[in-house]
PDB file of C-alpha atoms in Angstrom:
ATOM      1  CA  MET V  30     140.063 105.239 161.158  1.00 80.00           C
ATOM      2  CA  VAL V  31     139.279 107.756 163.884  1.00 84.00           C
ATOM      3  CA  THR V  32     142.954 108.494 164.667  1.00 87.00           C
ATOM      4  CA  SER V  33     143.938 108.619 161.066  1.00 86.00           C
ATOM      5  CA  GLN V  34     141.581 111.528 160.399  1.00 83.00           C
ATOM      6  CA  GLY V  35     142.965 113.537 163.526  1.00 88.00           C
ATOM      7  CA  GLY V  36     140.554 112.332 166.151  1.00 88.00           C
ATOM      8  CA  THR V  37     140.957 110.577 169.365  1.00 91.00           C
ATOM      9  CA  ILE V  38     138.903 107.845 171.132  1.00 92.00           C
ATOM     10  CA  ALA V  39     138.081 108.761 174.625  1.00 89.00           C
ATOM     11  CA  LYS V  40     136.364 105.605 175.871  1.00 90.00           C
ATOM     12  CA  THR V  41     135.509 102.192 174.676  1.00 92.00           C
ATOM     13  CA  LEU V  42     132.858 100.018 176.396  1.00 93.00           C
ATOM     14  CA  PHE V  43     131.713  96.441 175.691  1.00 94.00           C
ATOM     15  CA  THR V  44     128.456  94.587 176.962  1.00 92.00           C
ATOM     16  CA  PRO V  45     127.636  91.024 176.419  1.00 92.00           C
ATOM     17  CA  PHE V  46     124.787  90.054 174.353  1.00 91.00           C
ATOM     18  CA  GLY V  47     121.504  89.917 176.321  1.00 92.00           C
ATOM     19  CA  THR V  48     122.243  92.714 178.565  1.00 91.00           C
ATOM     20  CA  PRO V  49     118.840  93.564 180.176  1.00 92.00           C
ATOM     21  CA  ASP V  50     120.250  96.651 182.277  1.00 95.00           C
ATOM     22  CA  PHE V  51     122.602  99.278 180.475  1.00 95.00           C
ATOM     23  CA  GLY V  52     122.287 101.698 183.424  1.00 94.00           C
ATOM     24  CA  ALA V  53     126.010 101.439 184.575  1.00 94.00           C
ATOM     25  CA  LYS V  54     127.199 101.902 180.988  1.00 94.00           C
ATOM     26  CA  ILE V  55     124.704 104.758 180.264  1.00 95.00           C
ATOM     27  CA  SER V  56     126.105 106.565 183.475  1.00 94.00           C
ATOM     28  CA  GLU V  57     129.501 106.007 182.481  1.00 93.00           C
ATOM     29  CA  LEU V  58     129.038 107.400 178.780  1.00 94.00           C
ATOM     30  CA  GLY V  59     127.057 110.393 180.199  1.00 93.00           C
ATOM     31  CA  ALA V  60     129.648 111.281 182.737  1.00 90.00           C
ATOM     32  CA  GLU V  61     132.161 112.694 180.240  1.00 86.00           C
ATOM     33  CA  PRO V  62     130.603 112.853 176.732  1.00 86.00           C
ATOM     34  CA  ALA V  63     132.729 113.356 173.716  1.00 89.00           C
ATOM     35  CA  ASP V  64     131.780 114.979 170.498  1.00 92.00           C
ATOM     36  CA  GLY V  65     130.445 111.751 169.165  1.00 95.00           C
ATOM     37  CA  LEU V  66     129.169 108.363 170.149  1.00 96.00           C
ATOM     38  CA  PHE V  67     129.473 105.326 167.821  1.00 96.00           C
ATOM     39  CA  VAL V  68     126.971 102.461 168.684  1.00 97.00           C
ATOM     40  CA  THR V  69     127.275  98.991 167.599  1.00 96.00           C
ATOM     41  CA  ILE V  70     124.531  96.846 169.201  1.00 94.00           C
ATOM     42  CA  PHE V  71     122.011  94.421 167.786  1.00 93.00           C
ATOM     43  CA  GLY V  72     118.391  93.269 168.173  1.00 94.00           C
ATOM     44  CA  SER V  73     116.658  93.470 171.399  1.00 95.00           C
ATOM     45  CA  ASP V  74     119.817  94.873 173.062  1.00 96.00           C
ATOM     46  CA  ALA V  75     119.621  97.715 170.604  1.00 97.00           C
ATOM     47  CA  ILE V  76     115.989  98.268 171.679  1.00 97.00           C
ATOM     48  CA  ASN V  77     116.765  98.234 175.461  1.00 96.00           C
ATOM     49  CA  LEU V  78     119.692 100.673 175.107  1.00 97.00           C
ATOM     50  CA  ALA V  79     117.741 103.106 173.066  1.00 97.00           C
ATOM     51  CA  LYS V  80     114.832 102.983 175.536  1.00 97.00           C
ATOM     52  CA  GLN V  81     116.903 103.222 178.623  1.00 97.00           C
ATOM     53  CA  GLN V  82     119.327 106.072 177.441  1.00 97.00           C
ATOM     54  CA  GLN V  83     116.345 108.193 176.801  1.00 96.00           C
ATOM     55  CA  GLN V  84     115.537 108.344 180.509  1.00 94.00           C
ATOM     56  CA  PHE V  85     119.054 109.917 181.190  1.00 94.00           C
ATOM     57  CA  GLY V  86     119.000 111.964 178.072  1.00 95.00           C
ATOM     58  CA  LEU V  87     122.301 110.231 177.043  1.00 96.00           C
ATOM     59  CA  PHE V  88     122.228 110.774 173.209  1.00 97.00           C
ATOM     60  CA  LYS V  89     121.406 114.603 173.614  1.00 95.00           C
ATOM     61  CA  LYS V  90     124.681 114.878 175.449  1.00 96.00           C
ATOM     62  CA  TYR V  91     126.649 114.125 172.150  1.00 96.00           C
ATOM     63  CA  LYS V  92     126.824 116.316 169.038  1.00 95.00           C
ATOM     64  CA  MET V  93     126.460 113.295 166.986  1.00 96.00           C
ATOM     65  CA  VAL V  94     125.358 109.599 167.702  1.00 97.00           C
ATOM     66  CA  LEU V  95     126.151 107.252 164.779  1.00 96.00           C
ATOM     67  CA  GLY V  96     124.846 103.636 164.733  1.00 96.00           C
ATOM     68  CA  ASN V  97     126.130 100.614 163.107  1.00 93.00           C
ATOM     69  CA  SER V  98     123.428  97.901 162.922  1.00 92.00           C
ATOM     70  CA  PHE V  99     121.779  99.844 165.729  1.00 96.00           C
ATOM     71  CA  VAL V 100     118.723 101.440 164.154  1.00 96.00           C
ATOM     72  CA  ILE V 101     117.621  98.983 161.559  1.00 93.00           C
ATOM     73  CA  PRO V 102     114.103  98.528 160.056  1.00 91.00           C
ATOM     74  CA  GLN V 103     113.496  95.514 162.133  1.00 90.00           C
ATOM     75  CA  THR V 104     114.256  97.446 165.439  1.00 94.00           C
ATOM     76  CA  LEU V 105     113.184 100.855 164.490  1.00 95.00           C
ATOM     77  CA  PRO V 106     109.284 100.535 165.301  1.00 94.00           C
ATOM     78  CA  ALA V 107     110.246  99.449 168.819  1.00 96.00           C
ATOM     79  CA  GLN V 108     112.787 102.128 169.255  1.00 97.00           C
ATOM     80  CA  GLY V 109     110.514 104.847 168.234  1.00 96.00           C
ATOM     81  CA  ASP V 110     111.319 108.410 169.249  1.00 97.00           C
ATOM     82  CA  THR V 111     114.304 107.192 171.465  1.00 97.00           C
ATOM     83  CA  VAL V 112     116.507 107.299 168.349  1.00 98.00           C
ATOM     84  CA  LEU V 113     115.598 110.586 166.741  1.00 97.00           C
ATOM     85  CA  GLY V 114     118.542 112.413 165.489  1.00 97.00           C
ATOM     86  CA  VAL V 115     120.713 109.145 165.306  1.00 98.00           C
ATOM     87  CA  TYR V 116     122.867 108.747 162.036  1.00 98.00           C
ATOM     88  CA  GLN V 117     122.601 105.249 160.795  1.00 96.00           C
ATOM     89  CA  ASN V 118     124.743 103.728 157.755  1.00 93.00           C
ATOM     90  CA  ILE V 119     122.527 101.267 155.935  1.00 90.00           C
ATOM     91  CA  GLY V 120     122.869  99.475 152.385  1.00 91.00           C
ATOM     92  CA  PHE V 121     119.283 100.404 151.267  1.00 94.00           C
ATOM     93  CA  VAL V 122     116.414 102.256 152.328  1.00 92.00           C
ATOM     94  CA  ALA V 123     113.149 103.482 150.545  1.00 90.00           C
ATOM     95  CA  GLY V 124     114.224 106.677 148.765  1.00 90.00           C
ATOM     96  CA  PHE V 125     117.367 105.324 147.300  1.00 91.00           C
ATOM     97  CA  PRO V 126     117.804 107.041 143.930  1.00 90.00           C
ATOM     98  CA  GLY V 127     117.487 105.153 140.667  1.00 91.00           C
ATOM     99  CA  ALA V 128     114.643 103.535 138.626  1.00 93.00           C
ATOM    100  CA  GLN V 129     115.314 100.005 139.739  1.00 93.00           C
ATOM    101  CA  ALA V 130     115.419 101.103 143.448  1.00 94.00           C
ATOM    102  CA  GLU V 131     112.191 102.928 143.026  1.00 95.00           C
ATOM    103  CA  ALA V 132     110.468 100.018 141.211  1.00 96.00           C
ATOM    104  CA  PHE V 133     111.527  97.602 143.824  1.00 96.00           C
ATOM    105  CA  VAL V 134     110.104  99.757 146.639  1.00 95.00           C
ATOM    106  CA  LYS V 135     106.906 100.174 144.805  1.00 96.00           C
ATOM    107  CA  ALA V 136     106.570  96.336 144.062  1.00 96.00           C
ATOM    108  CA  TYR V 137     107.440  95.405 147.535  1.00 96.00           C
ATOM    109  CA  SER V 138     104.994  97.822 149.091  1.00 94.00           C
ATOM    110  CA  GLU V 139     102.233  96.556 146.863  1.00 96.00           C
ATOM    111  CA  LYS V 140     102.887  93.034 147.613  1.00 96.00           C
ATOM    112  CA  TYR V 141     103.200  93.384 151.514  1.00 95.00           C
ATOM    113  CA  ASN V 142     100.271  96.005 152.265  1.00 93.00           C
ATOM    114  CA  GLY V 143     102.358  99.078 152.135  1.00 90.00           C
ATOM    115  CA  GLU V 144     105.344  97.796 154.110  1.00 89.00           C
ATOM    116  CA  LEU V 145     108.673  99.321 152.993  1.00 89.00           C
ATOM    117  CA  PRO V 146     111.348  96.774 152.077  1.00 91.00           C
ATOM    118  CA  PRO V 147     114.313  96.336 154.601  1.00 90.00           C
ATOM    119  CA  TYR V 148     117.789  96.621 153.501  1.00 92.00           C
ATOM    120  CA  THR V 149     118.024  92.812 153.767  1.00 93.00           C
ATOM    121  CA  GLY V 150     115.491  92.302 151.207  1.00 93.00           C
ATOM    122  CA  ALA V 151     117.143  94.516 148.628  1.00 95.00           C
ATOM    123  CA  ASP V 152     120.565  92.729 149.275  1.00 95.00           C
ATOM    124  CA  GLN V 153     118.932  89.379 148.504  1.00 95.00           C
ATOM    125  CA  TYR V 154     117.364  90.765 145.460  1.00 96.00           C
ATOM    126  CA  ALA V 155     120.544  92.197 144.367  1.00 96.00           C
ATOM    127  CA  ALA V 156     122.249  89.043 144.814  1.00 96.00           C
ATOM    128  CA  ILE V 157     119.909  87.251 142.277  1.00 96.00           C
ATOM    129  CA  GLU V 158     120.286  90.075 139.909  1.00 97.00           C
ATOM    130  CA  LEU V 159     124.173  89.580 140.068  1.00 96.00           C
ATOM    131  CA  ILE V 160     123.759  85.770 139.507  1.00 96.00           C
ATOM    132  CA  ALA V 161     121.416  86.289 136.673  1.00 97.00           C
ATOM    133  CA  ALA V 162     123.972  88.890 135.095  1.00 97.00           C
ATOM    134  CA  ALA V 163     126.719  86.197 135.512  1.00 97.00           C
ATOM    135  CA  LEU V 164     124.579  83.389 133.997  1.00 97.00           C
ATOM    136  CA  ASN V 165     124.004  85.603 131.000  1.00 97.00           C
ATOM    137  CA  LYS V 166     127.681  86.643 130.750  1.00 97.00           C
ATOM    138  CA  ALA V 167     128.816  83.026 130.827  1.00 97.00           C
ATOM    139  CA  ASN V 168     125.958  81.845 128.660  1.00 97.00           C
ATOM    140  CA  SER V 169     126.147  78.774 130.784  1.00 96.00           C
ATOM    141  CA  THR V 170     124.829  77.289 134.119  1.00 96.00           C
ATOM    142  CA  ASP V 171     128.080  75.430 134.742  1.00 96.00           C
ATOM    143  CA  ILE V 172     129.286  76.460 138.297  1.00 95.00           C
ATOM    144  CA  ASN V 173     132.878  77.142 137.106  1.00 96.00           C
ATOM    145  CA  ALA V 174     131.825  79.332 134.209  1.00 97.00           C
ATOM    146  CA  VAL V 175     129.455  81.334 136.279  1.00 96.00           C
ATOM    147  CA  ARG V 176     132.031  81.768 139.040  1.00 95.00           C
ATOM    148  CA  ALA V 177     134.486  83.005 136.414  1.00 96.00           C
ATOM    149  CA  ALA V 178     132.025  85.466 135.056  1.00 97.00           C
ATOM    150  CA  LEU V 179     131.225  86.776 138.706  1.00 96.00           C
ATOM    151  CA  SER V 180     134.810  87.786 138.866  1.00 95.00           C
ATOM    152  CA  GLY V 181     135.155  91.491 137.934  1.00 96.00           C
ATOM    153  CA  LEU V 182     131.453  91.749 136.864  1.00 97.00           C
ATOM    154  CA  LYS V 183     129.737  94.929 136.857  1.00 97.00           C
ATOM    155  CA  ALA V 184     126.056  95.214 136.897  1.00 96.00           C
ATOM    156  CA  ASP V 185     123.193  97.738 137.470  1.00 94.00           C
ATOM    157  CA  THR V 186     121.122  96.451 140.420  1.00 95.00           C
ATOM    158  CA  VAL V 187     118.502  97.558 142.915  1.00 95.00           C
ATOM    159  CA  LEU V 188     121.430  98.908 144.893  1.00 95.00           C
ATOM    160  CA  GLY V 189     122.739 100.665 141.955  1.00 93.00           C
ATOM    161  CA  ASP V 190     126.022  99.912 140.078  1.00 94.00           C
ATOM    162  CA  VAL V 191     127.743  96.921 141.748  1.00 96.00           C
ATOM    163  CA  GLU V 192     131.188  95.509 141.026  1.00 96.00           C
ATOM    164  CA  MET V 193     132.278  92.047 142.164  1.00 96.00           C
ATOM    165  CA  ARG V 194     135.879  93.041 142.601  1.00 95.00           C
ATOM    166  CA  ALA V 195     138.161  90.624 140.916  1.00 93.00           C
ATOM    167  CA  GLY V 196     141.027  91.011 143.542  1.00 91.00           C
ATOM    168  CA  ASP V 197     139.111  89.708 146.486  1.00 92.00           C
ATOM    169  CA  HIS V 198     135.480  88.996 145.175  1.00 92.00           C
ATOM    170  CA  GLN V 199     133.950  91.678 147.440  1.00 93.00           C
ATOM    171  CA  ALA V 200     130.944  93.505 146.392  1.00 94.00           C
ATOM    172  CA  VAL V 201     131.668  97.128 145.794  1.00 96.00           C
ATOM    173  CA  ARG V 202     128.275  98.945 146.313  1.00 95.00           C
ATOM    174  CA  ARG V 203     127.009 102.173 147.557  1.00 93.00           C
ATOM    175  CA  MET V 204     125.896 103.080 150.969  1.00 93.00           C
ATOM    176  CA  ALA V 205     123.463 105.550 152.493  1.00 93.00           C
ATOM    177  CA  ILE V 206     124.030 107.616 155.457  1.00 94.00           C
ATOM    178  CA  SER V 207     120.650 108.490 156.886  1.00 96.00           C
ATOM    179  CA  GLN V 208     119.344 110.349 159.958  1.00 97.00           C
ATOM    180  CA  ILE V 209     116.197 109.281 161.865  1.00 97.00           C
ATOM    181  CA  LEU V 210     113.724 111.938 161.692  1.00 97.00           C
ATOM    182  CA  PRO V 211     109.950 112.237 161.813  1.00 96.00           C
ATOM    183  CA  GLY V 212     108.432 111.210 158.599  1.00 91.00           C
ATOM    184  CA  LYS V 213     105.174 112.677 156.920  1.00 90.00           C
ATOM    185  CA  ASP V 214     103.067 110.535 159.281  1.00 90.00           C
ATOM    186  CA  GLY V 215     105.052 111.690 162.314  1.00 92.00           C
ATOM    187  CA  LYS V 216     106.693 108.259 162.923  1.00 93.00           C
ATOM    188  CA  PRO V 217     110.641 108.151 162.904  1.00 96.00           C
ATOM    189  CA  THR V 218     112.083 107.089 159.567  1.00 94.00           C
ATOM    190  CA  TYR V 219     115.215 107.233 157.508  1.00 95.00           C
ATOM    191  CA  HIS V 220     116.066 110.589 155.755  1.00 95.00           C
ATOM    192  CA  ILE V 221     118.951 109.991 153.473  1.00 95.00           C
ATOM    193  CA  LYS V 222     121.671 112.576 154.138  1.00 95.00           C
ATOM    194  CA  LYS V 223     124.488 111.349 151.766  1.00 94.00           C
ATOM    195  CA  ILE V 224     125.075 108.424 149.403  1.00 93.00           C
ATOM    196  CA  GLU V 225     128.599 107.237 149.611  1.00 93.00           C
ATOM    197  CA  PRO V 226     129.976 105.604 146.261  1.00 94.00           C
ATOM    198  CA  GLY V 227     131.254 102.038 146.838  1.00 93.00           C
ATOM    199  CA  PRO V 228     134.806 102.606 145.577  1.00 93.00           C
ATOM    200  CA  ASP V 229     135.148 105.613 148.064  1.00 92.00           C
ATOM    201  CA  ILE V 230     134.353 103.425 151.074  1.00 90.00           C
ATOM    202  CA  ILE V 231     135.643 100.060 150.471  1.00 91.00           C
ATOM    203  CA  PRO V 232     139.089  99.221 151.710  1.00 90.00           C
ATOM    204  CA  PRO V 233     141.800  98.347 148.951  1.00 91.00           C
ATOM    205  CA  VAL V 234     142.434  94.710 148.140  1.00 92.00           C
ATOM    206  CA  ASP V 235     144.552  93.138 150.812  1.00 90.00           C
ATOM    207  CA  PRO V 236     147.944  92.018 149.286  1.00 88.00           C
ATOM    208  CA  ALA V 237     147.518  88.730 151.238  1.00 88.00           C
ATOM    209  CA  CYS V 238     144.343  87.880 149.293  1.00 84.00           C
ATOM    210  CA  LYS V 239     144.937  85.267 146.681  1.00 77.00           C
ATOM    211  CA  LYS V 240     142.525  84.645 143.775  1.00 61.00           C
TER     212      LYS V 240
END
């Protein structure tokens, strides 16, 4: 994807899960920084990397740091200020436009003492909404009938307009590009910079895919 848009990849590094010390990798990335740094790392490893890189000012050496599953609601409280400025693609965050999204955030926050819903909660809620829509479309609870109704189904959900693409049964849904910046309370939070429509970001149906 990078090369198809005229860019080049200067360096690719891998670390095993459970790496406690990223010092060597941080030094290597900081020695010859490129314009951008793309980070795919999860869980406690993501927290360790974020905290350790701050000691060396690694992220500040790049014009842009883009995370993939790097800064998620489950890790952000522990990462704190170490990930300020990072861009993160995420399926749902509080502030998503749409009446259903706003109602979901409100109901979730009221039920869980002001806590904002994670994207995983919204994903599961949307999955139930899609199943309900398929049940109504099929007017049946028969498994085969519901399966057939899901194929090509379009529905308005907490995630916005979602289509279960008939060609490969992938969910075509929008995605938010957010930047981690201080919120009204001073704590790092997601600030939506752009909403990418599902049809613009999902790859086309693979010809090898059989219905």
